[in-house]
Coordinates of C-alpha atoms in Angstrom, one line a residue:
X1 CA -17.9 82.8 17.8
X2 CA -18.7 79.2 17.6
X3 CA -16.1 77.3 19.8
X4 CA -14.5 73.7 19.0
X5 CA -16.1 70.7 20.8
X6 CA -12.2 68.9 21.3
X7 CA -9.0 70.7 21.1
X8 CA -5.3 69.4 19.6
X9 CA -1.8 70.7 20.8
X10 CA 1.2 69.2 19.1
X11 CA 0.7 69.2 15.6
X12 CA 4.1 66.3 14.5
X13 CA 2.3 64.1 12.3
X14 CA 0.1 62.2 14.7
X15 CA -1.4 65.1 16.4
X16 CA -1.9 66.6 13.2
X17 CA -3.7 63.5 11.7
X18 CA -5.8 62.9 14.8
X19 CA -7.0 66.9 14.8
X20 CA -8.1 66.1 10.6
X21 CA -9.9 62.8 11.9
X22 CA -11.9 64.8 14.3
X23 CA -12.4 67.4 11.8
X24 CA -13.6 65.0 9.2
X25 CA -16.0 63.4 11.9
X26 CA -17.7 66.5 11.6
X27 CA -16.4 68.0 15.1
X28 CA -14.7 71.4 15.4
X29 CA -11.5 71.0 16.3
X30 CA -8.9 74.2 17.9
X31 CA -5.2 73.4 17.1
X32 CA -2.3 74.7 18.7
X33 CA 1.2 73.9 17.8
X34 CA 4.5 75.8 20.1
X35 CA 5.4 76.9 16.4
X36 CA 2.3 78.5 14.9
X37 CA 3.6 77.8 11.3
X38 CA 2.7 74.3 12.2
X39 CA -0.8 75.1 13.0
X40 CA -1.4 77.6 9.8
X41 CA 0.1 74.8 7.4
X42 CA -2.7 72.5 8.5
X43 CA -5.1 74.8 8.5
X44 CA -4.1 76.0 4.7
X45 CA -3.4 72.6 3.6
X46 CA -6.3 70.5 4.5
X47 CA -8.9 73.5 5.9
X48 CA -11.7 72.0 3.8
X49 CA -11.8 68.6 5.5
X50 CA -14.0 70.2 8.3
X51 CA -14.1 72.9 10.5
X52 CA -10.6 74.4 12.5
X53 CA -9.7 77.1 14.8
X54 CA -6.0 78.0 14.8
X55 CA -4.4 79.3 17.7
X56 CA -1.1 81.1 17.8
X57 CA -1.1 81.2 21.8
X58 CA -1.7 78.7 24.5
X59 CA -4.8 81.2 26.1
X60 CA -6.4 81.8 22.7
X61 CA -6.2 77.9 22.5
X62 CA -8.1 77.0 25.4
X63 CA -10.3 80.2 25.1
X64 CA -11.9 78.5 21.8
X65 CA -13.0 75.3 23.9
X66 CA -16.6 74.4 24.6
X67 CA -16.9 73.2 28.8
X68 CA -15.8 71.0 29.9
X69 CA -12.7 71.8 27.6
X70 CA -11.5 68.8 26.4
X71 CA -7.2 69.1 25.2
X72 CA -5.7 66.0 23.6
X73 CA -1.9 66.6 24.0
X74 CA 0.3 65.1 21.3
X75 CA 4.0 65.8 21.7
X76 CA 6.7 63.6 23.1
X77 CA 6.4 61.6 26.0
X78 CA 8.3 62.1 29.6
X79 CA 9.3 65.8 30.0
X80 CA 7.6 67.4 27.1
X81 CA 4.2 66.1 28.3
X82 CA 5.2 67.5 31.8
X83 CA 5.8 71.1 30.3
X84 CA 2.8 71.2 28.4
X85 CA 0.2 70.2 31.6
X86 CA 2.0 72.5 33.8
X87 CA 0.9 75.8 30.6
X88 CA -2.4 74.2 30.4
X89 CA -3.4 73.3 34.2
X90 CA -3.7 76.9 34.9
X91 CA -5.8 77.6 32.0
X92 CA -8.3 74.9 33.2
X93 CA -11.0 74.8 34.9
X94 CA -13.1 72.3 37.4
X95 CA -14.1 69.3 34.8
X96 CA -12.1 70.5 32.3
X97 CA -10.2 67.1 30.5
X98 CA -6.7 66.4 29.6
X99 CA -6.0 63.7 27.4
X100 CA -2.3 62.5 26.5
X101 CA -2.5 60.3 23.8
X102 CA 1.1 59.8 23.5
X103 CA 2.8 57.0 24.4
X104 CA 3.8 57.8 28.3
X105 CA 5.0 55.5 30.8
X106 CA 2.0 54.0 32.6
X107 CA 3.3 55.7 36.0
X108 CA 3.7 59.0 34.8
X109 CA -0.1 58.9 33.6
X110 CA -0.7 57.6 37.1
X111 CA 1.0 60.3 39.1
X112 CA -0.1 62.9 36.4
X113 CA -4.1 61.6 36.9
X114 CA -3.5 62.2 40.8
X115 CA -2.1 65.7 40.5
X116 CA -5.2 66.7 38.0
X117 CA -7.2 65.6 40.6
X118 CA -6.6 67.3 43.6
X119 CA -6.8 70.0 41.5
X120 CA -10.5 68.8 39.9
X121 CA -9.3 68.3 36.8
X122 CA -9.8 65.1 34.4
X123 CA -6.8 63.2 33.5
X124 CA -7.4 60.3 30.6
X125 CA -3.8 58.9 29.6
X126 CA -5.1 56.8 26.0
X127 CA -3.2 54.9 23.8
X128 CA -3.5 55.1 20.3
X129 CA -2.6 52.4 17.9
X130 CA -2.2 52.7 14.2
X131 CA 0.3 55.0 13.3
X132 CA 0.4 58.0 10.8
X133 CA -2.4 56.2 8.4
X134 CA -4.5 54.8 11.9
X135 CA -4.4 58.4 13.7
X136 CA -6.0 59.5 10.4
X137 CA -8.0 56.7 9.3
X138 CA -9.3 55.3 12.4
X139 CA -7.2 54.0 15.2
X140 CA -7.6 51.7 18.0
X141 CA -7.8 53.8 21.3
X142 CA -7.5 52.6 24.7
X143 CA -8.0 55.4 27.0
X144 CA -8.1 55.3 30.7
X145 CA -8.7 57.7 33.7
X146 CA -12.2 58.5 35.3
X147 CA -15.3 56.6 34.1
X148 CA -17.1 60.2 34.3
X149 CA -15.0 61.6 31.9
X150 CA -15.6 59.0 29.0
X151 CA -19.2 59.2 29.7
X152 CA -18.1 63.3 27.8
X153 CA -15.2 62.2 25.6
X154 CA -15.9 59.0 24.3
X155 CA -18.5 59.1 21.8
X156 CA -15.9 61.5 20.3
X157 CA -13.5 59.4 20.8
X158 CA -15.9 56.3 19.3
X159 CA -16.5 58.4 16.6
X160 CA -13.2 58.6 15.3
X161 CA -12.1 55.2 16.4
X162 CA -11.4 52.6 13.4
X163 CA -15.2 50.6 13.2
X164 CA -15.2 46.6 12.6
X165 CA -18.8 45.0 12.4
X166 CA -20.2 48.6 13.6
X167 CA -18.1 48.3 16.5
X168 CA -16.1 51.2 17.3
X169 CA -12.0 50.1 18.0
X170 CA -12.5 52.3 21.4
X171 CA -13.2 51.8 25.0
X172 CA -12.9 52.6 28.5
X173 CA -9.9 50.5 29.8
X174 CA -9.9 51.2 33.4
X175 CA -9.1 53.9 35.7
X176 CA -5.7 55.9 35.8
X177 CA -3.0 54.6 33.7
X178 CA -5.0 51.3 32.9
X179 CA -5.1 52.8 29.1
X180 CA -1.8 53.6 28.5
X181 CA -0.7 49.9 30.3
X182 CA -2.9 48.4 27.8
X183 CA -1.1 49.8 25.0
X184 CA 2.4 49.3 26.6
X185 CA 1.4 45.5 26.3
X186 CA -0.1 45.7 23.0
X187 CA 3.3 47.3 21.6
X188 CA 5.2 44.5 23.2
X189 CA 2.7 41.8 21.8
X190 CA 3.9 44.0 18.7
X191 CA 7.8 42.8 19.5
X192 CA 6.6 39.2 19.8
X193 CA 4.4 39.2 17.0
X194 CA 7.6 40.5 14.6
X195 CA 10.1 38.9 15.9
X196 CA 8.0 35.3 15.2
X197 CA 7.3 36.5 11.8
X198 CA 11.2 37.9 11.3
X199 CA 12.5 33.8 12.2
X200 CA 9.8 32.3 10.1
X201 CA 10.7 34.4 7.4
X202 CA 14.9 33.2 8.1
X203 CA 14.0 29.9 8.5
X204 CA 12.6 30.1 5.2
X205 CA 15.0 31.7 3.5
X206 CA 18.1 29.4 4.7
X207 CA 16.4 26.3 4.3
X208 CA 14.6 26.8 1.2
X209 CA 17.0 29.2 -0.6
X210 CA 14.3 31.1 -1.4
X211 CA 14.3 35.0 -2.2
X212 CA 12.8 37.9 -0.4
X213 CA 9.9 37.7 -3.1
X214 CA 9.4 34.2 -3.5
X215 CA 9.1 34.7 0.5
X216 CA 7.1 37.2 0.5
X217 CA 4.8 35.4 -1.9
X218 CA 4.3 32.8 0.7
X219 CA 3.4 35.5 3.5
X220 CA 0.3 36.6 0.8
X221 CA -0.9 32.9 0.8
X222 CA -0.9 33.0 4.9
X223 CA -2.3 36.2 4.7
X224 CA -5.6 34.4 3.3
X225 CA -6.2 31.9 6.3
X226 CA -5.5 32.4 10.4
X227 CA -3.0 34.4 10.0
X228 CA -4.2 37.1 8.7
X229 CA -3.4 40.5 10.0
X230 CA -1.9 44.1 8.8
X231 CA 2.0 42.5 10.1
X232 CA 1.4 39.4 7.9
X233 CA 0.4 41.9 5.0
X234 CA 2.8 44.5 4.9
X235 CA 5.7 41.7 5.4
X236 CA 4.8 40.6 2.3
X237 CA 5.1 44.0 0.9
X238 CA 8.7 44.7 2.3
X239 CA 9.3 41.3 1.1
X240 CA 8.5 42.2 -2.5
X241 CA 10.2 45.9 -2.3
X242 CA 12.7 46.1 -4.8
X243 CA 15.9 49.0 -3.8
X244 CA 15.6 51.5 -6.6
X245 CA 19.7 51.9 -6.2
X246 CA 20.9 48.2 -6.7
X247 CA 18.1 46.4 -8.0
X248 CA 18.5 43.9 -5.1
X249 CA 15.7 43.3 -2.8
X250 CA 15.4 45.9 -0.1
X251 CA 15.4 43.7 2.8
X252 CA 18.8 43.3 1.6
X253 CA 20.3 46.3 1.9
X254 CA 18.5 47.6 5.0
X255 CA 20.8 47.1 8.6
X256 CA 19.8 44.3 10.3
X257 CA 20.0 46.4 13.2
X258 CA 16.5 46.9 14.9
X259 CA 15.7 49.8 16.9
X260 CA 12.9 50.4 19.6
X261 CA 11.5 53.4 21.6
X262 CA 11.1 51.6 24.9
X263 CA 7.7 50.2 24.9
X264 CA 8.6 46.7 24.5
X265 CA 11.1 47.0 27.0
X266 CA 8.7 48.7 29.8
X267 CA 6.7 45.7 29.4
X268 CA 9.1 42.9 30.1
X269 CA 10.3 45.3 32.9
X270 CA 6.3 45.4 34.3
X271 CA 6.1 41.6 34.1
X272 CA 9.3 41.2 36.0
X273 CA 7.9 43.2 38.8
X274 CA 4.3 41.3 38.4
X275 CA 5.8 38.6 38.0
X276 CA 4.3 37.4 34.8
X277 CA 6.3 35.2 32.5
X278 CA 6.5 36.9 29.4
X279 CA 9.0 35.2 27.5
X280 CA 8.2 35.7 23.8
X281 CA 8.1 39.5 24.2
X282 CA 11.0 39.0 26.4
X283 CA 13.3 37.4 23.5
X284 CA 11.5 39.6 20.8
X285 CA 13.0 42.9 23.0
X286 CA 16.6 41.1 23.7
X287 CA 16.8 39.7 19.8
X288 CA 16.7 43.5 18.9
X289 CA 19.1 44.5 21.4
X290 CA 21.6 41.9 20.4
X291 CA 20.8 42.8 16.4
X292 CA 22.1 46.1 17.8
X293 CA 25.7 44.8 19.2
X294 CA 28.0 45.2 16.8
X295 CA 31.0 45.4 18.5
X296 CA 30.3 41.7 20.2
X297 CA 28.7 40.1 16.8
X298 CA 31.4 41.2 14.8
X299 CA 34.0 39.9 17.4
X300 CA 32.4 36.5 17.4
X301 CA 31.4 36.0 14.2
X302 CA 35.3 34.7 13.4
X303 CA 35.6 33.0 16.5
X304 CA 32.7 30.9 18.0
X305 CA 32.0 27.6 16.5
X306 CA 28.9 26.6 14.8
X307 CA 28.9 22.3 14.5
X308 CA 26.1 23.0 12.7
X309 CA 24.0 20.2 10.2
X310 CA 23.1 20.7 6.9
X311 CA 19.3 21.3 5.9
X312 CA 17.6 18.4 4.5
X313 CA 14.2 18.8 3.5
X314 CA 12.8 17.0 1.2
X315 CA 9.1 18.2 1.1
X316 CA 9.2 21.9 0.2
X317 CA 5.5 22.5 1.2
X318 CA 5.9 20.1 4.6
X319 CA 8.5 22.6 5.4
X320 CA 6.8 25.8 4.8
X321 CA 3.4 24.5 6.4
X322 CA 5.2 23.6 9.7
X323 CA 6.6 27.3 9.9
X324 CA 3.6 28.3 9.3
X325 CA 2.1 26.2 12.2
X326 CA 5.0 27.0 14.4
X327 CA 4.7 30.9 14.1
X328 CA 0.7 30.5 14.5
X329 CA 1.2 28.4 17.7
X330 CA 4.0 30.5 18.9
X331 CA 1.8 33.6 18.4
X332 CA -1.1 32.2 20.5
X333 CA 1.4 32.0 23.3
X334 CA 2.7 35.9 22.9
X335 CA -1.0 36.9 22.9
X336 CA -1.6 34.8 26.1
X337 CA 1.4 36.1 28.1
X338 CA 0.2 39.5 27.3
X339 CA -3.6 38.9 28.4
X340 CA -2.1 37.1 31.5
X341 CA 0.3 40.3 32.2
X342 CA -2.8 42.7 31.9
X343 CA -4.7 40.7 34.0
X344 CA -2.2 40.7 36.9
X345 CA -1.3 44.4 36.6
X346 CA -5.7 44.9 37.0
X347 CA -5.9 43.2 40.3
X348 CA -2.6 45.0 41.4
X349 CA -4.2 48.2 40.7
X350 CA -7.8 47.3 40.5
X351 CA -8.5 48.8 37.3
X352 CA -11.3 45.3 36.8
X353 CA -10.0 45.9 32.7
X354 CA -12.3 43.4 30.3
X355 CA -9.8 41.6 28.1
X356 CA -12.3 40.4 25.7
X357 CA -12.9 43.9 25.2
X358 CA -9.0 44.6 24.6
X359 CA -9.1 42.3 22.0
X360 CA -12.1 43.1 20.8
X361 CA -10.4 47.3 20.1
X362 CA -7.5 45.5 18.5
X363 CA -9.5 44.0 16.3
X364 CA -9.0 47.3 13.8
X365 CA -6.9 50.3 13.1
X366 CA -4.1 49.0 15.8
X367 CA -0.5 47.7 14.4
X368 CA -1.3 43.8 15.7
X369 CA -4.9 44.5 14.2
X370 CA -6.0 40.3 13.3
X371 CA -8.4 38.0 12.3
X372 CA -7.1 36.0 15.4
X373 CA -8.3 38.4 17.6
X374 CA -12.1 37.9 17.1
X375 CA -10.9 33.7 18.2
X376 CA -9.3 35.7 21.5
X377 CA -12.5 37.9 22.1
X378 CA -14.7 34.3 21.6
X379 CA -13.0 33.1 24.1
X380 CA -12.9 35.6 26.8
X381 CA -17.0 35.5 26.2
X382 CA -16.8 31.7 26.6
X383 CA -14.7 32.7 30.0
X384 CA -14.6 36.2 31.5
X385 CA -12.1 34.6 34.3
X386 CA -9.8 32.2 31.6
X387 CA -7.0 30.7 33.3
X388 CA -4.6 31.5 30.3
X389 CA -5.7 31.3 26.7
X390 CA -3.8 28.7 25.7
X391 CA -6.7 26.6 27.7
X392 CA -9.5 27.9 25.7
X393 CA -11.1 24.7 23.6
X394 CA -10.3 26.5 20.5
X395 CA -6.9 27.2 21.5
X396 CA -5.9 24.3 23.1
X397 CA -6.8 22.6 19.6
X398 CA -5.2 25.1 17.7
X399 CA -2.1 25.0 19.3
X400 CA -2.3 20.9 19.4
X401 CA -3.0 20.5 16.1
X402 CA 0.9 22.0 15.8
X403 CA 3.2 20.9 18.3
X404 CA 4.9 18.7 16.0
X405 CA 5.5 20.8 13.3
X406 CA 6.5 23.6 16.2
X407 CA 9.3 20.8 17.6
X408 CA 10.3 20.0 14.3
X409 CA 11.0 23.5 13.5
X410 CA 12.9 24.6 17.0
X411 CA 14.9 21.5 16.4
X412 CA 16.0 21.8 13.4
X413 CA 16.3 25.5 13.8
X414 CA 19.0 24.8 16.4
X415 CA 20.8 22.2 14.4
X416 CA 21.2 24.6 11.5
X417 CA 22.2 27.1 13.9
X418 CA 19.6 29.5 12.8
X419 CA 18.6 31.4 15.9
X420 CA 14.7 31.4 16.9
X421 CA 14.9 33.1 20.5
X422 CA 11.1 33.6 19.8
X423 CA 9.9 30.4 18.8
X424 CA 12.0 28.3 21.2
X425 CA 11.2 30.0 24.0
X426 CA 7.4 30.1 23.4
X427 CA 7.9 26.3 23.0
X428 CA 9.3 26.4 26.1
X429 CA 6.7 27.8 28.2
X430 CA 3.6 25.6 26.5
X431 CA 5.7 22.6 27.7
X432 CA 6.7 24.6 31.4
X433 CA 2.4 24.8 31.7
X434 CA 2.0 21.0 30.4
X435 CA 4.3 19.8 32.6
X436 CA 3.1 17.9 36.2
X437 CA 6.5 18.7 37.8
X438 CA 9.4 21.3 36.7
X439 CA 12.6 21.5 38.2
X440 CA 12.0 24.5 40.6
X441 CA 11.7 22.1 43.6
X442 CA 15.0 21.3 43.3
X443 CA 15.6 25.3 42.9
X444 CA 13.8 25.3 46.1
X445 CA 16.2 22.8 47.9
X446 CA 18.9 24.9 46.7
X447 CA 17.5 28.4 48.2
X448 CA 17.0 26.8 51.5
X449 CA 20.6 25.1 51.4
X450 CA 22.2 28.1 51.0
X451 CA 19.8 30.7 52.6
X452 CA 16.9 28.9 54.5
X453 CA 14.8 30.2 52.5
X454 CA 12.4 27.7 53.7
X455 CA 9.8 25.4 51.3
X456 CA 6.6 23.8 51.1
X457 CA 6.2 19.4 50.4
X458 CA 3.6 17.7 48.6
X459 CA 2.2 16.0 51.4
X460 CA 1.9 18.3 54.2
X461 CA 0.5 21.3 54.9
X462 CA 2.6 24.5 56.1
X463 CA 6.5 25.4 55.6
X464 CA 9.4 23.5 56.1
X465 CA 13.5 24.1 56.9
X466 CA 16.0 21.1 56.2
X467 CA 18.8 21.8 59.0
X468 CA 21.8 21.3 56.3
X469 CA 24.6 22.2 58.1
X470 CA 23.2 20.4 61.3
X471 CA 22.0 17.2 61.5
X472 CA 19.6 17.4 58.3
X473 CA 16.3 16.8 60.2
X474 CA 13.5 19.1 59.2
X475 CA 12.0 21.7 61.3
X476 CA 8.7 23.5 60.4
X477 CA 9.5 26.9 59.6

């Protein structure tokens, strides 16, 4: 019997989209679901998109594997995953490869790509980006662990990867859990990137009095120029979505209560302990939370003033062009805190990832998929070792070009009392990297007041104590 060249278990939607992808790449692909009806239905349903071997048990499953046996496991992250390593592991054998493509914690894929090892076993944790239609289709895929192993799995991997100018949306990230870190930081670019475009899409609305579609309309003209990109798009399209029930617009009668899987919140976690500044993803995760607290918005809605001014705008197009600015400039600075945040967590581990080839994989089939990102993957081929993005030529121009319309925005955005946690605080930190001095030298007087914590001066080398509650003479440290 003719055996299957790459193997799926977990057959939810994304497993079972990602085993017909292979299929329809022209590989033979064994499935395996815990509830075999799972497995037949794909096999009945879409059997004549290539060739399938179904497996009701776990043995049979791993019996119809070519060596080195390579398993992508598709089921939910955290325990789940656990379970289904500890059924395969003794299945395996020396080389054999294990591939979670879910979307696990960075240090579980760590500690999982350790344990596989000692027992000389392959261990890739990859991140997959696209969804239901990308697993299918072509996602963007990040996957990690040993170099050896992609030198067997990735031109399958390649293969199935979404393609832009030839180039497949797929490479090696780096070793261990560098792959699924990657992705934890592109879905909290993801937070950023629709949080910007949720307060663009407010500030429109209240100071234009302008409908979901008429909004909408405006994201399709963006949608044409530097902002291009599969958010921008489908905004437009929720924009436009009229609720079959009332006949109002569907934003409209959707909760504005925004949920999240935890993703965005590992990452502002990770940069906390890196200590990597990541404040637009930071206010994108905390602006769903708070959309979440009903209990303390419905208790202050009544009660907390707003001595707020009313709009005034009298150029209609001035005032959509300089949200449009602001949410482009305040974009750059997500993607830039990201990059930074990947590059810190490389030299802690010393995975050496390439983030011009990061964005260079986003560039297709992912969920922040952009025209902006072949101007990120210029620049990292300008400068391998780029400070921060924001001082790449183009960038820096970019970004220049609209500062004013980005203050004019955050300002009047706070004057209306329209809240723009994302924009304001990306505003923020351009003008916390611009500036020669920032306040924390004070903060630094204050730490060794209270705690001699000791500091450093402008004009000597070494570090320095203040006696405060002696004489206040200074004493190297």
């Amino acid at each position: 019997m003719a055996l299957a060249q790459i193997g799926v278990t977990g057959l939810a939607v994304m497993g079972r989209n990602l085993a017909r992808n292979f299929a329809r790449n022209g590989f033979t692909v064994a499935v395996h679901n815990r509830s075999p009806q799972k497995m037949q239905s794909l096999i009945e349903e879409h059997g004549d998109e290539g060739d399938f071997i179904g497996s009701e048990s776990l043995e049979d499953f791993v019996a119809s594997l070519e060596r080195p046996r390579k398993v992508v496991i598709m089921v939910q992250a955290g325990a789940a995953t656990d379970a289904v390593i500890d059924s395969l592991v003794p299945l395996l054998e020396t080389g054999d490869i294990v591939i979670d493509a879910g979307n696990a914690h960075y240090p579980d894929t760590r500690r999982r790509e350790a344990a596989l090892k000692e027992l000389g076993l392959h261990f890739v944790g990859a991140g997959v980006s696209g969804g239901e239609e990308g697993a299918l289709l072509g996602p963007s895929i990040m996957p990690g662990g040993p170099a050896e192993s992609y030198e067997t799995l990735g031109p399958i991997l390649e293969k199935i990867a979404a393609q832009v100018d030839g180039v497949p949306c797929c490479t090696h990230v780096g070793p261990d859990g560098a792959g699924h870190f990657v992705k934890m930081v592109h879905n909290g670019i993801e937070y950023a990137d629709m949080q910007l475009i949720g307060e663009a899409y407010q500030l429109l609305r209240d100071g234009l009095s302008l409908s979901p579609a008429e909004i909408g309309e405006i994201f399709a003209q963006w949608n044409e120029g530097d902002l291009e990109s599969f958010l921008i798009e489908i905004t437009a399209e929720v924009l436009g979505q009229v609720d079959a029930r009332t006949g109002k617009p569907l934003v409209d009668v959707i909760v504005d209560q925004a949920g999240q899987k935890g993703t965005g919140r590992w990452t502002v976690q990770n940069a906390l302990d890196l200590g990597v500044p990541v404040t637009g993803i930071a206010e994108a995760t905390f602006a769903r939370a708070i959309s979440s607290q009903v209990a303390q918005r419905e208790a202050a809605r009544d009660v907390l003033s707003a001595s707020t001014s009313d709009w005034h705008i009298n150029n209609r197009e001035g005032f959509i062009e300089d949200v449009r600015l602001a949410l482009y400039a305040s974009k750059v600075v997500a993607y830039a805190q990201g990059f930074d945040q990947i590059q810190a967590a490389s030299e802690q581990y010393g995975w050496d990832i390439d983030r011009g080839a990061m964005a260079r994989i986003w560039r297709g089939g992912c969920i922040i998929r952009a025209r902006f990102l072949n101007r990120i993957t210029e620049a990292y081929e300008r400068d391998g070792e780029l400070a921060s993005l924001l001082v790449d030529p183009y960038f820096a121009d970019a970004v220049s070009e609209g500062v004013g319309a980005w203050r004019r925005i955050v300002s009047m955005a706070a004057l209306t009392g329209v809240p723009t946690p994302a924009f304001s605080s990306s505003l923020a930190y351009y003008d916390a990297l611009r500036s020669e001095r920032l306040p924390a030298a004070l903060i630094q007087g204050q730490r060794d007041f209270f705690g001699a914590h000791t500091y450093k001066r402008v004009d000597a080398e070494g570090t320095f104590h203040t006696l405060w509650s002696g004489d206040r003479s200074e004493v190297e440290a």
